[in-house]
Amino acid sequence: MGISWFYVVAILLFITNAATLCRGGITSSYVRKVESSEDMPLDSDVFRVPHGYNAPQQVHLTQGDHVGKGVIVSWVTMDEPGSNKVLYWEANSKIKQIAKGTVSTYRYHTYNSGYIHHCTIQNLKYNTKYYYMVGTGHSRRTFWFVTPPPVGPDASYTFGLIGDLGQTYDSNMTLTHYEMNPNQGQTVLFVGDLSYADKYPNHDNNRWDTWGRFVERSNAYQPWIWTAGNHDVDFAPEIGEPEPFKPYTKRYPVPYQASGSTSPLWYSIKRASAYIIVLSTYSATSKYTPQYRWLEAELKKVNRKETPWLIVLMHCPWYNSYGYHYMEGETMRVIYEPWFVKYKVDMVFAGHVHAYERSKRISNIDYKIVSGECTPANNQSAPVYITVGDGGNIEGLTTKMTEPQPKYSAYRESSFGHAILEIKNRTHAYYSWHRNQDGFSAKADSFLFFNRYWHPVDESY
Ligand SMILES: *[C@@H]1O[C@H](CO)[C@@H](O)[C@H](O)[C@H]1NC(C)=O
Ligand SMILES: *[C@@H]1O[C@H](CO)[C@@H](O)[C@H](O)[C@H]1NC(C)=O
Ligand SMILES: *[C@@H]1O[C@H](CO)[C@@H](O)[C@H](O)[C@H]1NC(C)=O
Ligand SMILES: [Fe+2]
């Protein structure tokens, strides 16, 4: 009896191993309720307009320079332009300083925006808590933020990762889980598709305003680093709106000139020990285009002795084994992937697919039409590709997967959630993904990143 039991176990083990060898990694067996995600109604608590005449609303922050000593403060006033000024002071100081910003409006079809304010504060101290105040009189509002440590190889820092957020009940759950995570990030890397206003008739831009009010509770206190997604294009010539990215660029400025970029849709920042490159999958990427030429020059500038962690953000993933948006990133991959391997990018974060997936370190740069060699190969110089398009927007979850799971896919699951990247020092970074159905600290997937420059060998899958 003992012997037959042994055989059963041996055969079972063999079958399991064979399955994992010729197929990919793990497709989560987690079973979730699949319901369509509904946008929160306009009178929801998260969209409440702050009290007071002309009170600043939709207050949000992003990095304001190349190295993390600057911050851009943005807000909207509805009744009149009001004050352009931001008053700010160090947490333990009485000396108040003033920075002056700009105000603008835009029109989209029949929608007229409020007064959109942007104010860049430069030359802040690193590692310092600041309070800041916007608005005047009884409508003044005060918030705070903490600047990052100086750029350097061992500066530890924690990033949150959120994508395709939208403004549904699920979006609210994702944001709440991010905020309640005991390892909540100090800055969010947002991989595109913000408000999904374009799902409404004539791209009802009031939904850009509600979105700004919804995320203010996080974004007024920590910078979100923006990436443009397809729902941020708002290209609608049929209603007289032929200018791509109009609402997005009017509302969400980024410090693109600081990295020599000619467009807010692609740029880079340094933050602590990370060098973050943001790309636009909805702009021209071909050889000789502005984005191509910028990226070609940009990658040469990255000094891994100063910023060991090379992170790329883009909206559309290159490696995606779901049935939806399958191979949409292929044209861009063919052009840029050799650089990512050559320059040893540590990780590439994308969204777009409304689910979660993490790849192995793989490269498909040997692919040639003539050779027909089209199987991604394991390559320790290649990035890990992670899709976190699982913020929870109105389009719902992507559940259809290509079968069998490709070898390059290490873990995939169609659940909403967020991820956390904890950079410890030049060699180690802990990464975890948290599905909304679990407790705030539960990790559904995790991975220990060894830096490609400082620790190029060994990686346990
Ligand atoms: C959104 O989440 C917050 C925090 O959990 C909660 O207080 C609020 O009531 C939620 N709003 C909606 C409309 O679900
Ligand atoms: C990774 O790809 C590069 C570029 O093709 C190649 O030179 C290198 O040998 C590959 N490394 C491994 C470990 O396969
Ligand atoms: C880097 O961080 C990891 C994880 O916390 C730790 O094990 C390792 O010793 C650190 N390395 C150095 C050089 O401090
Ligand atoms: Fe998308």
Coordinates of C-alpha atoms and ligand atoms in Angstrom, one line a residue:
M1 CA 0.0 0.0 0.0
G2 CA 2.9 2.4 0.9
I3 CA 4.4 1.7 -2.5
S4 CA 1.3 2.4 -4.6
W5 CA 0.8 5.6 -2.6
F6 CA 4.4 6.5 -3.5
Y7 CA 3.7 6.0 -7.2
V8 CA 0.6 8.1 -7.1
V9 CA 2.5 10.9 -5.6
A10 CA 5.4 10.5 -8.0
I11 CA 3.1 10.5 -11.0
L12 CA 1.2 13.5 -9.7
L13 CA 4.4 15.4 -9.1
F14 CA 5.6 14.5 -12.6
I15 CA 2.4 15.8 -14.2
T16 CA 2.5 19.0 -12.2
N17 CA 6.2 19.5 -13.2
A18 CA 5.6 18.8 -16.8
A19 CA 2.7 21.2 -16.8
T20 CA 4.8 24.0 -15.3
L21 CA 7.8 23.2 -17.6
C22 CA 6.0 23.4 -20.9
R23 CA 3.6 26.1 -19.9
G24 CA 4.1 29.4 -18.2
G25 CA 4.0 30.4 -14.5
I26 CA 1.0 30.7 -12.4
T27 CA -2.5 31.6 -13.4
S28 CA -4.2 32.4 -10.1
S29 CA -7.1 30.2 -9.2
Y30 CA -8.6 33.0 -7.1
V31 CA -12.3 33.2 -7.8
R32 CA -13.8 36.6 -7.6
K33 CA -17.3 38.0 -8.3
V34 CA -17.3 39.4 -11.7
E35 CA -19.7 42.3 -11.9
S36 CA -19.6 45.3 -14.1
S37 CA -18.0 48.3 -12.4
E38 CA -20.3 51.2 -12.0
D39 CA -19.2 54.8 -11.8
M40 CA -19.9 56.4 -8.5
P41 CA -22.9 58.9 -8.9
L42 CA -22.2 62.6 -9.1
D43 CA -23.6 63.2 -5.5
S44 CA -21.1 60.7 -4.0
D45 CA -19.1 61.7 -0.9
V46 CA -15.8 61.3 -2.8
F47 CA -16.9 64.0 -5.3
R48 CA -18.0 66.6 -2.7
V49 CA -17.0 70.2 -3.5
P50 CA -15.1 71.8 -0.7
H51 CA -17.0 74.5 1.3
G52 CA -16.6 78.2 0.7
Y53 CA -16.8 80.6 -2.1
N54 CA -14.3 79.8 -4.9
A55 CA -12.6 77.1 -2.7
P56 CA -9.7 75.4 -4.4
Q57 CA -10.6 71.9 -5.4
Q58 CA -8.9 69.0 -7.2
V59 CA -5.7 69.8 -5.4
H60 CA -2.9 67.6 -6.7
L61 CA 0.9 67.3 -6.8
T62 CA 3.5 65.9 -9.1
Q63 CA 7.3 66.2 -9.2
G64 CA 8.3 69.7 -10.4
D65 CA 11.9 69.3 -11.5
H66 CA 14.4 66.6 -12.5
V67 CA 15.7 65.6 -9.1
G68 CA 12.9 65.8 -6.6
K69 CA 13.5 69.3 -5.1
G70 CA 10.6 70.7 -6.9
V71 CA 6.9 70.1 -6.8
I72 CA 4.0 71.3 -9.0
V73 CA 0.9 72.2 -7.1
S74 CA -2.3 72.3 -9.1
W75 CA -5.9 73.1 -8.3
V76 CA -9.1 74.4 -9.7
T77 CA -11.3 77.3 -8.7
M78 CA -14.8 77.4 -10.1
D79 CA -16.2 80.9 -9.4
E80 CA -13.3 83.2 -10.5
P81 CA -9.6 82.9 -11.0
G82 CA -8.8 83.9 -7.5
S83 CA -5.2 83.8 -6.2
N84 CA -2.4 82.1 -8.1
K85 CA -0.2 81.9 -5.1
V86 CA 0.9 79.0 -2.9
L87 CA 2.0 79.7 0.6
Y88 CA 4.4 77.1 1.9
W89 CA 6.5 76.5 5.0
E90 CA 8.6 73.8 6.6
A91 CA 6.8 71.8 9.2
N92 CA 9.1 73.1 12.0
S93 CA 9.5 76.7 10.8
K94 CA 7.4 79.8 11.0
I95 CA 9.0 81.3 7.9
K96 CA 6.4 81.3 5.1
Q97 CA 7.3 81.5 1.5
I98 CA 5.2 82.3 -1.6
A99 CA 5.4 80.8 -5.0
K100 CA 3.4 82.3 -7.9
G101 CA 1.7 80.1 -10.5
T102 CA -0.4 80.4 -13.6
V103 CA -4.1 80.2 -14.3
S104 CA -5.8 79.0 -17.5
T105 CA -9.1 77.6 -18.8
Y106 CA -10.0 75.5 -21.7
R107 CA -13.1 74.6 -23.6
Y108 CA -14.1 71.2 -24.7
H109 CA -17.1 70.9 -27.0
T110 CA -19.8 72.7 -24.8
Y111 CA -17.9 72.3 -21.5
N112 CA -16.0 75.2 -20.0
S113 CA -13.4 74.4 -17.5
G114 CA -12.9 76.1 -14.1
Y115 CA -9.8 78.1 -13.5
I116 CA -6.9 75.7 -13.6
H117 CA -3.9 76.7 -11.5
H118 CA -0.4 75.3 -11.7
C119 CA 2.4 76.5 -9.5
T120 CA 5.9 75.1 -9.4
I121 CA 7.8 75.3 -6.2
Q122 CA 11.6 74.9 -6.7
N123 CA 14.6 74.4 -4.5
L124 CA 12.9 72.7 -1.6
K125 CA 15.0 70.9 1.0
Y126 CA 15.2 67.1 0.6
N127 CA 13.7 64.8 3.2
T128 CA 11.5 67.6 4.6
K129 CA 7.9 67.9 5.4
Y130 CA 6.2 71.1 4.1
Y131 CA 2.8 72.5 4.6
Y132 CA 1.2 74.5 1.8
M133 CA -1.9 76.6 1.5
V134 CA -4.0 77.5 -1.5
G135 CA -7.0 79.8 -1.8
T136 CA -8.0 83.0 0.1
G137 CA -10.1 84.1 3.1
H138 CA -12.5 81.6 4.5
S139 CA -11.9 79.2 1.5
R140 CA -8.2 78.6 2.3
R141 CA -7.1 75.0 2.3
T142 CA -4.0 73.6 3.8
F143 CA -2.2 70.3 2.9
W144 CA 1.2 68.9 3.3
F145 CA 3.8 66.8 1.5
V146 CA 7.2 65.3 2.2
T147 CA 10.1 65.7 -0.2
P148 CA 12.2 62.7 -1.2
P149 CA 15.7 62.0 0.0
P150 CA 18.6 63.3 -2.1
V151 CA 19.2 61.4 -5.3
G152 CA 21.7 58.7 -4.5
P153 CA 22.4 55.0 -5.0
D154 CA 21.2 53.8 -1.6
A155 CA 18.3 56.1 -0.9
S156 CA 15.4 53.8 0.0
Y157 CA 12.0 54.9 -1.2
T158 CA 8.6 53.3 -1.7
F159 CA 6.4 53.8 -4.7
G160 CA 2.8 52.9 -5.1
L161 CA 1.6 51.6 -8.5
I162 CA -1.9 52.3 -9.8
G163 CA -3.3 52.1 -13.3
D164 CA -6.5 52.6 -15.2
L165 CA -8.2 53.9 -12.1
G166 CA -11.4 55.6 -13.3
Q167 CA -14.1 56.5 -10.7
T168 CA -16.2 53.5 -9.9
Y169 CA -16.9 51.9 -6.5
D170 CA -14.0 49.6 -7.4
S171 CA -11.7 52.5 -8.0
N172 CA -12.6 53.8 -4.6
M173 CA -11.8 50.4 -3.1
T174 CA -8.4 50.4 -4.9
L175 CA -7.5 53.8 -3.6
T176 CA -8.6 53.0 -0.1
H177 CA -6.6 49.8 -0.1
Y178 CA -3.5 51.7 -1.3
E179 CA -4.0 54.3 1.5
M180 CA -4.5 51.6 4.1
N181 CA -1.6 49.5 3.0
P182 CA 0.9 49.5 5.9
N183 CA 3.6 50.0 3.3
Q184 CA 1.8 52.8 1.4
G185 CA 4.0 54.4 -1.1
Q186 CA 5.5 57.9 -0.8
T187 CA 4.8 58.6 -4.4
V188 CA 2.4 57.0 -6.9
L189 CA 3.6 55.9 -10.3
F190 CA 0.4 56.1 -12.3
V191 CA 0.5 54.1 -15.5
G192 CA -2.3 56.0 -17.4
D193 CA -6.0 56.2 -18.0
L194 CA -7.2 58.6 -15.3
S195 CA -10.8 59.7 -15.4
Y196 CA -12.5 57.7 -18.2
A197 CA -14.5 60.9 -18.9
D198 CA -14.4 59.8 -22.5
K199 CA -16.9 57.1 -21.7
Y200 CA -19.6 59.8 -21.4
P201 CA -21.4 61.6 -24.2
N202 CA -19.2 64.2 -25.7
H203 CA -16.4 63.1 -23.3
D204 CA -18.3 65.0 -20.5
N205 CA -15.4 66.8 -18.9
N206 CA -17.3 67.3 -15.7
R207 CA -16.0 63.7 -15.1
W208 CA -12.4 65.1 -15.2
D209 CA -13.5 67.4 -12.4
T210 CA -15.1 64.6 -10.3
W211 CA -11.9 62.5 -10.8
G212 CA -9.7 65.3 -9.6
R213 CA -11.9 65.7 -6.5
F214 CA -11.9 61.9 -5.9
V215 CA -8.1 61.4 -5.9
E216 CA -7.4 64.6 -4.0
R217 CA -7.4 62.8 -0.7
S218 CA -4.1 61.1 -1.8
N219 CA -2.8 63.3 -4.6
A220 CA -2.8 66.5 -2.5
Y221 CA -0.4 64.9 -0.1
Q222 CA 1.9 62.9 -2.3
P223 CA 3.0 63.3 -5.9
W224 CA 1.5 61.1 -8.6
I225 CA 3.8 60.6 -11.6
W226 CA 1.7 60.7 -14.7
T227 CA 1.7 58.6 -17.8
A228 CA -0.7 59.2 -20.7
G229 CA -3.2 56.4 -21.6
N230 CA -5.6 55.9 -24.4
H231 CA -8.5 57.2 -22.4
D232 CA -6.5 60.4 -21.9
V233 CA -6.3 61.2 -25.6
D234 CA -9.8 62.7 -25.9
F235 CA -9.4 63.0 -29.7
A236 CA -12.9 63.7 -31.0
P237 CA -12.9 65.6 -34.3
E238 CA -16.6 64.6 -34.8
I239 CA -17.5 67.0 -32.0
G240 CA -14.9 69.6 -33.0
E241 CA -12.1 68.4 -30.7
P242 CA -9.2 67.3 -32.8
E243 CA -6.4 68.2 -30.4
P244 CA -5.2 65.0 -28.7
F245 CA -4.6 65.0 -24.9
K246 CA -6.2 68.4 -24.4
P247 CA -7.9 67.9 -21.0
Y248 CA -5.1 65.7 -19.8
T249 CA -2.3 68.1 -20.6
K250 CA -4.3 71.2 -19.3
R251 CA -4.9 69.5 -16.0
Y252 CA -1.8 67.4 -15.4
P253 CA 1.4 69.2 -16.1
V254 CA 4.7 67.3 -15.8
P255 CA 8.3 68.6 -15.6
Y256 CA 9.2 67.4 -19.1
Q257 CA 11.5 70.3 -20.1
A258 CA 13.8 69.4 -17.2
S259 CA 14.7 66.2 -19.0
G260 CA 15.1 67.8 -22.4
S261 CA 11.9 66.5 -23.7
T262 CA 9.8 68.5 -26.2
S263 CA 6.5 67.0 -25.1
P264 CA 4.7 66.4 -21.7
L265 CA 3.8 62.9 -23.0
W266 CA 7.4 61.6 -22.5
Y267 CA 9.9 62.7 -19.9
S268 CA 12.0 61.4 -17.0
I269 CA 12.6 62.2 -13.4
K270 CA 15.1 61.0 -10.8
R271 CA 13.7 60.3 -7.4
A272 CA 15.8 58.9 -4.6
S273 CA 17.7 55.9 -6.1
A274 CA 15.3 55.6 -9.1
Y275 CA 15.5 56.9 -12.6
I276 CA 12.0 56.9 -14.0
I277 CA 11.4 57.2 -17.7
V278 CA 7.8 57.8 -18.8
L279 CA 6.8 57.0 -22.4
S280 CA 3.7 57.6 -24.5
T281 CA 2.3 54.6 -26.3
Y282 CA -0.1 56.9 -28.1
S283 CA 2.4 59.2 -29.7
A284 CA 4.7 58.5 -32.6
T285 CA 7.4 56.0 -31.6
S286 CA 9.1 55.2 -34.9
K287 CA 12.7 55.9 -35.8
Y288 CA 13.4 59.6 -36.3
T289 CA 10.3 60.7 -34.3
P290 CA 10.8 63.2 -31.4
Q291 CA 10.1 60.4 -28.8
Y292 CA 12.5 58.1 -30.4
R293 CA 15.3 60.6 -30.5
W294 CA 14.6 61.7 -27.0
L295 CA 14.7 58.2 -25.6
E296 CA 17.8 57.3 -27.6
A297 CA 19.7 60.2 -25.9
E298 CA 18.0 59.7 -22.6
L299 CA 19.0 56.2 -21.9
K300 CA 22.7 57.2 -22.4
K301 CA 22.3 59.7 -19.6
V302 CA 21.3 57.3 -16.9
N303 CA 24.1 56.8 -14.5
R304 CA 23.4 53.6 -12.5
K305 CA 26.1 54.5 -10.0
E306 CA 23.9 57.5 -9.0
T307 CA 20.4 56.0 -9.7
P308 CA 20.7 52.2 -9.7
W309 CA 17.0 51.5 -10.4
L310 CA 15.9 52.1 -14.0
I311 CA 12.2 52.0 -14.2
V312 CA 10.0 52.6 -17.3
L313 CA 6.3 53.5 -17.3
M314 CA 4.1 53.3 -20.3
H315 CA 0.4 52.6 -20.7
C316 CA 0.1 49.8 -23.2
P317 CA 2.1 46.6 -22.2
W318 CA 4.5 44.9 -24.5
Y319 CA 4.0 41.5 -22.8
N320 CA 0.4 40.6 -22.1
S321 CA -1.1 37.2 -22.2
Y322 CA -4.7 38.2 -21.8
G323 CA -7.1 38.0 -24.7
Y324 CA -7.8 41.7 -24.7
H325 CA -5.3 44.3 -26.1
Y326 CA -3.2 41.3 -27.2
M327 CA -0.1 42.4 -29.1
E328 CA -1.2 46.0 -29.2
G329 CA 2.2 47.0 -27.8
E330 CA 4.1 45.1 -30.5
T331 CA 5.1 47.9 -32.8
M332 CA 6.6 49.8 -30.0
R333 CA 8.3 46.7 -28.6
V334 CA 10.0 45.9 -31.9
I335 CA 11.5 49.4 -32.0
Y336 CA 12.6 49.9 -28.4
E337 CA 13.2 46.5 -26.8
P338 CA 16.8 46.2 -27.8
W339 CA 17.6 49.4 -25.8
F340 CA 15.8 48.0 -22.8
V341 CA 18.0 44.9 -22.8
K342 CA 21.2 46.9 -23.6
Y343 CA 20.6 49.4 -20.9
K344 CA 19.4 46.7 -18.4
V345 CA 16.1 48.3 -17.5
D346 CA 15.0 46.8 -14.1
M347 CA 11.3 46.9 -14.6
V348 CA 8.6 48.1 -17.0
F349 CA 5.2 49.0 -15.5
A350 CA 2.2 49.3 -17.8
G351 CA -1.6 49.3 -17.5
H352 CA -4.3 49.2 -20.2
V353 CA -5.2 45.6 -19.6
H354 CA -7.7 45.6 -16.7
A355 CA -6.0 42.8 -14.8
Y356 CA -2.7 41.9 -13.3
E357 CA 0.3 40.2 -14.8
R358 CA 4.1 39.8 -14.1
S359 CA 6.5 38.4 -16.6
K360 CA 9.8 36.7 -16.3
R361 CA 13.0 38.5 -17.4
I362 CA 12.6 38.0 -21.1
S363 CA 13.7 39.4 -24.4
N364 CA 12.4 38.9 -27.8
I365 CA 15.0 41.0 -29.6
D366 CA 16.3 38.1 -31.6
Y367 CA 12.9 38.0 -33.4
K368 CA 13.4 38.6 -37.1
I369 CA 10.8 38.1 -39.8
V370 CA 13.2 36.1 -41.8
S371 CA 14.3 33.8 -39.0
G372 CA 10.8 33.2 -37.7
E373 CA 12.4 33.0 -34.3
C374 CA 9.6 34.6 -32.2
T375 CA 9.8 32.9 -28.8
P376 CA 10.8 35.3 -26.0
A377 CA 14.0 34.0 -24.4
N378 CA 15.0 34.3 -20.8
N379 CA 17.6 37.0 -20.5
Q380 CA 19.0 38.3 -17.2
S381 CA 19.7 41.7 -18.8
A382 CA 16.0 42.1 -19.7
P383 CA 13.4 43.9 -17.6
V384 CA 10.5 42.3 -15.7
Y385 CA 7.2 43.5 -17.3
I386 CA 4.4 44.2 -15.0
T387 CA 0.8 45.1 -15.9
V388 CA -1.2 46.9 -13.3
G389 CA -4.2 48.1 -15.3
D390 CA -6.3 46.9 -12.4
G391 CA -7.4 50.1 -10.8
G392 CA -11.1 49.3 -11.3
N393 CA -12.6 51.5 -14.0
I394 CA -16.0 51.5 -15.7
E395 CA -15.0 49.0 -18.3
G396 CA -14.6 46.2 -15.8
L397 CA -12.2 43.4 -15.4
T398 CA -10.4 41.6 -18.3
T399 CA -10.9 37.9 -17.6
K400 CA -10.2 36.3 -20.9
M401 CA -6.7 34.8 -21.1
T402 CA -4.7 33.2 -23.8
E403 CA -4.2 29.5 -23.1
P404 CA -1.9 27.9 -22.2
Q405 CA -0.2 30.6 -20.2
P406 CA 2.9 31.5 -22.2
K407 CA 6.3 30.6 -20.7
Y408 CA 7.2 34.3 -20.3
S409 CA 4.3 34.9 -18.0
A410 CA 5.2 34.4 -14.4
Y411 CA 1.9 35.2 -12.7
R412 CA -1.4 36.5 -13.9
E413 CA -4.7 37.2 -12.2
S414 CA -7.8 39.1 -13.2
S415 CA -8.6 41.0 -10.0
F416 CA -8.5 44.7 -9.2
G417 CA -5.7 45.9 -6.9
H418 CA -2.6 48.0 -6.6
A419 CA 1.1 47.3 -6.2
I420 CA 4.0 48.6 -4.0
L421 CA 7.6 48.8 -4.9
E422 CA 9.9 49.2 -1.9
I423 CA 13.4 50.1 -2.9
K424 CA 15.7 49.2 -0.1
N425 CA 19.2 50.0 -1.4
R426 CA 21.2 49.7 -4.6
T427 CA 20.8 45.9 -4.8
H428 CA 17.4 45.0 -3.3
A429 CA 13.8 46.1 -3.9
Y430 CA 10.7 44.3 -2.6
Y431 CA 7.7 44.3 -4.9
S432 CA 4.2 43.2 -4.0
W433 CA 0.7 43.2 -5.6
H434 CA -2.4 43.5 -3.4
R435 CA -5.8 42.4 -4.7
N436 CA -8.8 44.4 -3.3
Q437 CA -10.6 41.4 -1.9
D438 CA -7.9 40.7 0.7
G439 CA -6.9 42.6 3.8
F440 CA -4.8 45.7 3.3
S441 CA -1.5 44.1 3.9
A442 CA -2.1 40.7 2.2
K443 CA 0.1 40.1 -0.8
A444 CA -1.3 38.1 -3.7
D445 CA 1.9 38.2 -5.6
S446 CA 5.4 39.3 -4.6
F447 CA 8.8 39.4 -6.1
L448 CA 12.3 40.3 -4.8
F449 CA 14.1 42.4 -7.4
F450 CA 17.8 42.3 -7.6
N451 CA 19.2 45.4 -9.3
R452 CA 20.4 44.7 -12.9
Y453 CA 23.5 46.9 -12.6
W454 CA 24.6 46.1 -9.0
H455 CA 23.4 42.5 -8.7
P456 CA 23.0 41.2 -12.3
V457 CA 23.2 37.5 -11.5
D458 CA 20.7 35.3 -9.9
E459 CA 17.0 35.8 -9.6
S460 CA 14.7 33.4 -8.0
Y461 CA 11.4 32.9 -9.7
Ligands
LIG1 C1 -15.0 55.7 -0.8 O1 -14.1 55.2 0.1 C2 -14.0 55.9 1.3 C3 -12.9 55.4 2.2 O2 -13.1 54.0 2.3 C4 -15.4 55.9 2.0 O3 -15.3 56.7 3.2 C5 -16.4 56.4 1.1 O4 -17.7 56.4 1.7 C6 -16.5 55.7 -0.2 N1 -17.4 56.3 -1.1 C7 -18.1 55.6 -2.0 C8 -19.1 56.3 -2.9 O5 -18.0 54.4 -2.1
LIG2 C1 20.7 38.8 -23.5 O1 20.5 39.5 -24.7 C2 21.7 40.2 -25.2 C3 21.3 40.9 -26.4 O2 20.8 40.1 -27.4 C4 22.7 39.1 -25.4 O3 23.9 39.8 -25.8 C5 23.0 38.4 -24.1 O4 23.9 37.4 -24.4 C6 21.7 37.8 -23.6 N1 22.0 37.3 -22.3 C7 21.7 36.1 -21.9 C8 22.0 35.7 -20.5 O5 21.0 35.3 -22.7
LIG3 C1 20.2 45.9 0.9 O1 18.9 45.6 1.5 C2 18.7 44.2 1.7 C3 17.3 44.0 2.0 O2 16.9 44.8 3.1 C4 19.7 43.7 2.7 O3 19.5 42.3 2.9 C5 21.1 44.0 2.2 O4 22.0 43.6 3.2 C6 21.3 45.5 1.9 N1 22.6 45.7 1.4 C7 23.4 46.6 1.8 C8 24.7 46.7 1.2 O5 23.1 47.3 2.8
FE4 FE -6.1 51.8 -21.5

